[in-house]
PDB file of N, CA, C and O in Angstrom:
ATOM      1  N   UNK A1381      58.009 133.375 158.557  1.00  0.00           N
ATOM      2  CA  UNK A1381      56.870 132.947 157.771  1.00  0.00           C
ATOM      3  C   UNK A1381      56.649 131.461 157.962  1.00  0.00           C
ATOM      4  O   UNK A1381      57.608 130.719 158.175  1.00  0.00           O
ATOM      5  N   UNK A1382      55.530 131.055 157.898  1.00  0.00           N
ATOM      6  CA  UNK A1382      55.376 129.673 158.003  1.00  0.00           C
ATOM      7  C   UNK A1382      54.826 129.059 156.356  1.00  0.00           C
ATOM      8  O   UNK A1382      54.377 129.631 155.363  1.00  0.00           O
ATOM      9  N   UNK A1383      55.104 127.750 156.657  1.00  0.00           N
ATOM     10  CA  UNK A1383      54.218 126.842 155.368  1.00  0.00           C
ATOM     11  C   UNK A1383      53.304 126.384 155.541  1.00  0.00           C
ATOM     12  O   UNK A1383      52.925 125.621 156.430  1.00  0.00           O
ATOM     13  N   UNK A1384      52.524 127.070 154.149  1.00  0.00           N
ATOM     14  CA  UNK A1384      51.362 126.267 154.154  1.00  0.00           C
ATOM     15  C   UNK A1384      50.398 125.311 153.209  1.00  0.00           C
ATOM     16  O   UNK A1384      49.426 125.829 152.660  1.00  0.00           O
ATOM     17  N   UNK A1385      50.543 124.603 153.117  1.00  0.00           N
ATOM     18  CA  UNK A1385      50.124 123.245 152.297  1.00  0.00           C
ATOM     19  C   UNK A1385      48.317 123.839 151.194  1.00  0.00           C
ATOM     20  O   UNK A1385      47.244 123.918 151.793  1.00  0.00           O
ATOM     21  N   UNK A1386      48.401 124.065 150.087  1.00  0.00           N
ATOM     22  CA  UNK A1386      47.122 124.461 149.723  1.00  0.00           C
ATOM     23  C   UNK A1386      46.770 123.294 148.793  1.00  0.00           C
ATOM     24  O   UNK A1386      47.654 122.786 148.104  1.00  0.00           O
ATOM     25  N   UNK A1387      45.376 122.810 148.747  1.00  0.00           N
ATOM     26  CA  UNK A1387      45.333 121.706 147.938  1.00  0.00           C
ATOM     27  C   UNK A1387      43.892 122.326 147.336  1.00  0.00           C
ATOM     28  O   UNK A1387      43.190 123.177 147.882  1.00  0.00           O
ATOM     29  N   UNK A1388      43.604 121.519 145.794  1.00  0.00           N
ATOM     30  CA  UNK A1388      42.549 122.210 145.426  1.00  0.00           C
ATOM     31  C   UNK A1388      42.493 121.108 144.376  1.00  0.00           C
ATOM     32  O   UNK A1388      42.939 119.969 144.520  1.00  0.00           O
ATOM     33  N   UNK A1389      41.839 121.638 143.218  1.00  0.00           N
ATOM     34  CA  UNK A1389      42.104 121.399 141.424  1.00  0.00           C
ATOM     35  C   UNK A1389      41.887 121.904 140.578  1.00  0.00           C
ATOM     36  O   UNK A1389      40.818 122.440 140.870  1.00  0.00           O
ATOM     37  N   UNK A1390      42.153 122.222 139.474  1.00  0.00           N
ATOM     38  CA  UNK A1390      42.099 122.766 138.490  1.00  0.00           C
ATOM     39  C   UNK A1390      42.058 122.424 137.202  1.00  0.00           C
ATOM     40  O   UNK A1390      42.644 121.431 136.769  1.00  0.00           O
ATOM     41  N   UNK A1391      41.316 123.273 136.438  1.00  0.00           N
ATOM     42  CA  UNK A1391      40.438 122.790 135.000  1.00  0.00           C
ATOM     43  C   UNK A1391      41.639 122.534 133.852  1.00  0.00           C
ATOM     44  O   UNK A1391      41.918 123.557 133.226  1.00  0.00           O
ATOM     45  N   UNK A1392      42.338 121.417 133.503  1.00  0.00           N
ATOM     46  CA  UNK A1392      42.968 121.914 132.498  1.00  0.00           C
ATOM     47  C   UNK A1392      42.208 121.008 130.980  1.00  0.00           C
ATOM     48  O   UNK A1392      40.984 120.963 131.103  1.00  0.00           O
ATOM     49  N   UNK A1393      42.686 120.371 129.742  1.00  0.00           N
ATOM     50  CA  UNK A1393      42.014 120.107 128.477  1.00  0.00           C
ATOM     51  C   UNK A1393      41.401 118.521 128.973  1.00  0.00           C
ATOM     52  O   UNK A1393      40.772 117.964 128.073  1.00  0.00           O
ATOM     53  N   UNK A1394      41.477 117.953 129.920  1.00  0.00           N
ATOM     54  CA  UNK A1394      41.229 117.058 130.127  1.00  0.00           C
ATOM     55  C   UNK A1394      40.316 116.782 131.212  1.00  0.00           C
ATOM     56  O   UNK A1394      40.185 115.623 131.604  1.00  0.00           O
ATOM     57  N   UNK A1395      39.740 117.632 131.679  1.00  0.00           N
ATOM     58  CA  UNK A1395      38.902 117.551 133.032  1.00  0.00           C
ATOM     59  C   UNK A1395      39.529 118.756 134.042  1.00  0.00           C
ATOM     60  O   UNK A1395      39.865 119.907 133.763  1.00  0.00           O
ATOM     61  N   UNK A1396      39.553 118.020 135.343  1.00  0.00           N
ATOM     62  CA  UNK A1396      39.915 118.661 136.514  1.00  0.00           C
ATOM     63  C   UNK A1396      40.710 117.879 136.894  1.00  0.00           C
ATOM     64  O   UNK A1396      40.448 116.724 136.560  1.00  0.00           O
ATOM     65  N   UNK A1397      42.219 118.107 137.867  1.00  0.00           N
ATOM     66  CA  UNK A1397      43.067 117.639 137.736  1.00  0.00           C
ATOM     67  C   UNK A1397      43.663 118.139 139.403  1.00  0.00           C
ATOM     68  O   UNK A1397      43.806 119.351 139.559  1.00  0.00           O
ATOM     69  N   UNK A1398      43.873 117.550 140.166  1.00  0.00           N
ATOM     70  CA  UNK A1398      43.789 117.696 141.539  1.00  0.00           C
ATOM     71  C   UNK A1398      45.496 118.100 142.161  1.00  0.00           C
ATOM     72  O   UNK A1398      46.498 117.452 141.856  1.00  0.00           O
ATOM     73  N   UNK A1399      45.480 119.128 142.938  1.00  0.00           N
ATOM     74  CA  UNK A1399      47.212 119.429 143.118  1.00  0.00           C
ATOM     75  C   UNK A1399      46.988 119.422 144.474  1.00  0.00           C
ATOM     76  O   UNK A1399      45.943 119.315 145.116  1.00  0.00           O
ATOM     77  N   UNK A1400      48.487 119.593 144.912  1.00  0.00           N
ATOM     78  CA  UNK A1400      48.573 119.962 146.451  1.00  0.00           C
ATOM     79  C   UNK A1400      49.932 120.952 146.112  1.00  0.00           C
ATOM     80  O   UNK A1400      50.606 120.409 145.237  1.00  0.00           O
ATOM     81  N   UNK A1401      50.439 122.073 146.500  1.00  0.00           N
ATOM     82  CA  UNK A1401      51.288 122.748 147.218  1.00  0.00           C
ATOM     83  C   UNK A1401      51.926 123.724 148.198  1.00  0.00           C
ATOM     84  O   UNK A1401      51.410 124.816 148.434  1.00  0.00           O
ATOM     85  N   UNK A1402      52.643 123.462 148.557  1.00  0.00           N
ATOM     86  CA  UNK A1402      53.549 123.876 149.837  1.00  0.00           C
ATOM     87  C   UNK A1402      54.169 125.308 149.214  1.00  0.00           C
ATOM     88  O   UNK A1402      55.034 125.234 148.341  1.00  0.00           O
ATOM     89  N   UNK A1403      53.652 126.740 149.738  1.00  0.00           N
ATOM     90  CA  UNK A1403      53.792 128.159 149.940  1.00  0.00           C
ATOM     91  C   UNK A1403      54.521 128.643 151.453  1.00  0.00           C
ATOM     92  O   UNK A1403      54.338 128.269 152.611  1.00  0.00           O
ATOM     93  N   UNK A1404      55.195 129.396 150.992  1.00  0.00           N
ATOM     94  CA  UNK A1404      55.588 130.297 152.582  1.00  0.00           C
ATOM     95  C   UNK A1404      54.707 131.395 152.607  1.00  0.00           C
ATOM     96  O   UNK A1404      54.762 132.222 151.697  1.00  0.00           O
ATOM     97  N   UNK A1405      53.815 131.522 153.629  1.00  0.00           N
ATOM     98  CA  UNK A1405      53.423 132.723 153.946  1.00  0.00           C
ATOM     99  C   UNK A1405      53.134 133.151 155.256  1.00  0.00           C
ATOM    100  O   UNK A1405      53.252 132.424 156.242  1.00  0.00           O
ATOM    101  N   UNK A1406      52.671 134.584 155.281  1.00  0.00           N
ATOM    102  CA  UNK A1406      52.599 134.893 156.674  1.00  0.00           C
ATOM    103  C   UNK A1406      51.221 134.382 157.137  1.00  0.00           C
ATOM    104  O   UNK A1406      51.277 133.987 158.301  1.00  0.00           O
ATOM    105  N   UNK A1407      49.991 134.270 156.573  1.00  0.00           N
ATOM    106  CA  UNK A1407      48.852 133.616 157.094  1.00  0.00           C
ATOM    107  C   UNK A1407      47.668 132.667 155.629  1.00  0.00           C
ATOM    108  O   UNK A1407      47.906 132.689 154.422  1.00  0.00           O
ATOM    109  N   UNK A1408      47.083 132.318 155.969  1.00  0.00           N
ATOM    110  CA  UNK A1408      45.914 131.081 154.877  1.00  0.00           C
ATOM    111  C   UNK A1408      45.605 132.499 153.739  1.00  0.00           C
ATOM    112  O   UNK A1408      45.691 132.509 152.511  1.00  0.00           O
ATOM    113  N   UNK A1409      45.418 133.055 154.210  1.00  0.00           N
ATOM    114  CA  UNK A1409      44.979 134.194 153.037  1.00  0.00           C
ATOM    115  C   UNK A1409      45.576 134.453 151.475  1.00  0.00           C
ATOM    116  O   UNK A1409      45.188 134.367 150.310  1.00  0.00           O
ATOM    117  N   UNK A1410      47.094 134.926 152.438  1.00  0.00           N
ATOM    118  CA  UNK A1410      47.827 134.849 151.651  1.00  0.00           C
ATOM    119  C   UNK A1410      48.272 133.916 150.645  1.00  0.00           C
ATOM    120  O   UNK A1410      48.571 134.165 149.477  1.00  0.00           O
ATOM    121  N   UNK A1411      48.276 132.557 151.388  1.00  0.00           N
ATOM    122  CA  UNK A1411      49.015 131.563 151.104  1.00  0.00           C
ATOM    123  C   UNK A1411      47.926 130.947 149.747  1.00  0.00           C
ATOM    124  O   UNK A1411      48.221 130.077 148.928  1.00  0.00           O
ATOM    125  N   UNK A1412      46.714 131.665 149.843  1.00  0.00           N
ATOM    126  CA  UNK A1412      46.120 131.282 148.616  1.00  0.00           C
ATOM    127  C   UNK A1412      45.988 132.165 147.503  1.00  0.00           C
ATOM    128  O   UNK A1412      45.746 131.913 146.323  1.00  0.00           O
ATOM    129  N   UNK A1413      46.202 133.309 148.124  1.00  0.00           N
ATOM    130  CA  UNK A1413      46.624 134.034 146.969  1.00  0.00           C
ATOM    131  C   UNK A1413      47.348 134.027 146.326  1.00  0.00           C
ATOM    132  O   UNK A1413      47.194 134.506 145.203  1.00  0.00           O
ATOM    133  N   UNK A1414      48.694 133.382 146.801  1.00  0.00           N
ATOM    134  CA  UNK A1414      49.964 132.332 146.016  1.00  0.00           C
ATOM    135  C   UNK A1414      49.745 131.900 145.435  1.00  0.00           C
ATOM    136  O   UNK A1414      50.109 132.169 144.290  1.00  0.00           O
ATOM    137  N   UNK A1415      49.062 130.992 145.677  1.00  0.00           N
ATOM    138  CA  UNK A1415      48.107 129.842 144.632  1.00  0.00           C
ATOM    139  C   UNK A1415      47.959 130.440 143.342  1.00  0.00           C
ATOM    140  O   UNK A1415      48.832 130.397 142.474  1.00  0.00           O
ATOM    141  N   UNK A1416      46.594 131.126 143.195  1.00  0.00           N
ATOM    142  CA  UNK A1416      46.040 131.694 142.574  1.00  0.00           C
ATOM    143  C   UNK A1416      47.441 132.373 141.889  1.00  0.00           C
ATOM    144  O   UNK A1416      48.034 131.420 141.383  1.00  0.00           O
ATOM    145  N   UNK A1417      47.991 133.249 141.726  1.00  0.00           N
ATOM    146  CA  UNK A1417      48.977 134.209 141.086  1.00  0.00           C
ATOM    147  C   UNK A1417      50.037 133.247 140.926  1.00  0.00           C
ATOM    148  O   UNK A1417      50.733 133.799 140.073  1.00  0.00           O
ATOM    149  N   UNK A1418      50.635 132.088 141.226  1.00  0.00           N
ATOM    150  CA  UNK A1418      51.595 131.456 140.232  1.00  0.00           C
ATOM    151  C   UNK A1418      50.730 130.571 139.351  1.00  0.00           C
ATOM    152  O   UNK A1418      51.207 130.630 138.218  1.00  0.00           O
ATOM    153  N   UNK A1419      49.318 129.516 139.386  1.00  0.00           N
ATOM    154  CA  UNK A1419      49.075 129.253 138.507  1.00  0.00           C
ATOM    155  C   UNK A1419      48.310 130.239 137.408  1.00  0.00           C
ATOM    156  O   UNK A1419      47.725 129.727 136.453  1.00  0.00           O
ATOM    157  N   UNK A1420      48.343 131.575 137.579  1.00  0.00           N
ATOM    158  CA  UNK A1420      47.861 132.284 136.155  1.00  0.00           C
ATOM    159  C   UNK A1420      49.208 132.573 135.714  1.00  0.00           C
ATOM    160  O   UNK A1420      49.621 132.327 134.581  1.00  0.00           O
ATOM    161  N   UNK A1421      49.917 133.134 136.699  1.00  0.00           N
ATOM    162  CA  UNK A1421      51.017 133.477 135.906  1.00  0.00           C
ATOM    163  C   UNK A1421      52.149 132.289 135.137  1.00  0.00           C
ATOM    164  O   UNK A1421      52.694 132.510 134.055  1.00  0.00           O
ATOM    165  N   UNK A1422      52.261 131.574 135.599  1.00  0.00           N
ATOM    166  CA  UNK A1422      52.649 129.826 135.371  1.00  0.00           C
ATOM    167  C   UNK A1422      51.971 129.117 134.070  1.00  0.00           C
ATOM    168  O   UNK A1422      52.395 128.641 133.017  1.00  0.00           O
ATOM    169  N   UNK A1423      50.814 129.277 134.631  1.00  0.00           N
ATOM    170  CA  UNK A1423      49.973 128.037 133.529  1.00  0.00           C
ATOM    171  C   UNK A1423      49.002 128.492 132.605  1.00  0.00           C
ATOM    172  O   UNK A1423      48.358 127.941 131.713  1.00  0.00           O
ATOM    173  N   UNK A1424      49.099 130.211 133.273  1.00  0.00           N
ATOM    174  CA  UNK A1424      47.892 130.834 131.975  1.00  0.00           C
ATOM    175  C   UNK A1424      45.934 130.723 132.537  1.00  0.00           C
ATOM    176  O   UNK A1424      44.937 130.901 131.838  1.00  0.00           O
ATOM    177  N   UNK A1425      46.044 130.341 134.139  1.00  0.00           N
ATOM    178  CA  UNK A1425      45.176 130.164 134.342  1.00  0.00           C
ATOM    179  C   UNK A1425      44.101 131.049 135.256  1.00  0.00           C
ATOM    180  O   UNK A1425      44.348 131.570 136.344  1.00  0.00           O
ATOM    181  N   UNK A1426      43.020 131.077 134.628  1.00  0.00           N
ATOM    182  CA  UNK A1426      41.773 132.045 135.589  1.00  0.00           C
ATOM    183  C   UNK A1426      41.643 131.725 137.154  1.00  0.00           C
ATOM    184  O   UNK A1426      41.812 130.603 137.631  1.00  0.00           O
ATOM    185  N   UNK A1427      41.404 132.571 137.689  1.00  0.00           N
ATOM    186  CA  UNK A1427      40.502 132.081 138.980  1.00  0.00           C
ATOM    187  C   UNK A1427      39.331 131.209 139.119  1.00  0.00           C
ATOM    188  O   UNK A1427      38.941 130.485 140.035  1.00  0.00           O
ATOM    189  N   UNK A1428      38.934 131.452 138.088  1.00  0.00           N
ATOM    190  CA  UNK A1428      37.627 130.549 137.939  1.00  0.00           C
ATOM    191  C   UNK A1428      37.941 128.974 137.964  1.00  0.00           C
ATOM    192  O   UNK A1428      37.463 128.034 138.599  1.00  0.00           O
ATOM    193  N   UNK A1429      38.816 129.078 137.127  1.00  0.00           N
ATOM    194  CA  UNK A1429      39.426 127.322 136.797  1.00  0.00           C
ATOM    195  C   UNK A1429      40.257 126.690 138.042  1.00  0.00           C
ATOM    196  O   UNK A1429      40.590 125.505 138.068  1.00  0.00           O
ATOM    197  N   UNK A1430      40.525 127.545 138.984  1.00  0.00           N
ATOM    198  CA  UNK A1430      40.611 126.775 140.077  1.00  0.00           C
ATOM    199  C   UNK A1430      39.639 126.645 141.454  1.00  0.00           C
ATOM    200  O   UNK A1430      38.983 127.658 141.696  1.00  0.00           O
ATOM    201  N   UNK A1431      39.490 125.601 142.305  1.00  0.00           N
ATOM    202  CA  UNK A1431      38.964 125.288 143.230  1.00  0.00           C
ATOM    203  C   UNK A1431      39.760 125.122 144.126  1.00  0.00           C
ATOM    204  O   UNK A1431      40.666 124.337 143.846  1.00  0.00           O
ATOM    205  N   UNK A1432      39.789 125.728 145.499  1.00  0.00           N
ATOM    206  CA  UNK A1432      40.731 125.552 146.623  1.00  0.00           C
ATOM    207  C   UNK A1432      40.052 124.931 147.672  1.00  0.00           C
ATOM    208  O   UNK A1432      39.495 125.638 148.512  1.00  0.00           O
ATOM    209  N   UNK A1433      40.010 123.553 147.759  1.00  0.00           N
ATOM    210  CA  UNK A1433      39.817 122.918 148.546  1.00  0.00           C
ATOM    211  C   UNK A1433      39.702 122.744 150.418  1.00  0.00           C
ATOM    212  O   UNK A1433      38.749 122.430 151.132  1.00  0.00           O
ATOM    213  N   UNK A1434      41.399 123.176 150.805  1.00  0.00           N
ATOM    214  CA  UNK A1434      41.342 123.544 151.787  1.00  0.00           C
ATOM    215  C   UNK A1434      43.355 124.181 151.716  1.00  0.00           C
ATOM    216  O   UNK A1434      44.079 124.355 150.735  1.00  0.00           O
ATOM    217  N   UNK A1435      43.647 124.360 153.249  1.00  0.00           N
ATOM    218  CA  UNK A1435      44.620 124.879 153.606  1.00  0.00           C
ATOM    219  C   UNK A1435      45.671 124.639 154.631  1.00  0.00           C
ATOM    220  O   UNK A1435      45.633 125.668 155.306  1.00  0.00           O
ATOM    221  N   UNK A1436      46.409 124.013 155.033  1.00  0.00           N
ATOM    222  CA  UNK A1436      46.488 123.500 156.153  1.00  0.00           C
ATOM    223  C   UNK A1436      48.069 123.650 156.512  1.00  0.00           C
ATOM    224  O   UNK A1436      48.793 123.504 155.528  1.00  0.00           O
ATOM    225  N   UNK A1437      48.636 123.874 157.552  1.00  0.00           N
ATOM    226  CA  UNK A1437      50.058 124.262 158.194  1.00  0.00           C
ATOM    227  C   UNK A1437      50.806 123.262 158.307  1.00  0.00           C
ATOM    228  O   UNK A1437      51.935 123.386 158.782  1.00  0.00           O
TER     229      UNK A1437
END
């Protein structure tokens, strides 16, 4: 599997709030679907409330 760097931001009580992290996956797809499913499951957060910026190896 490779890493892949996802950067975006997300809505929390204070605005939008800008992240970057580093996922193992097998391709960009995935690696944002990571994204997405540890910060709801993590932080309680929608899809909506995040923006994925880009993706990069």
């Amino acid at each position: 599997m490779s890493q892949y760097t996802v950067t975006g931001r997300f809505q929390n009580r204070d605005g939008w709030r800008e992240f970057s992290k580093t996922v193992d996956a097998p391709n960009e797809d995935v690696a944002v679907e990571h994204t997405y499913a540890e910060f709801g499951s993590k932080h309680g957060l929608k899809r909506t409330q995040l923006e994925i910026e880009g993706v990069d190896r």
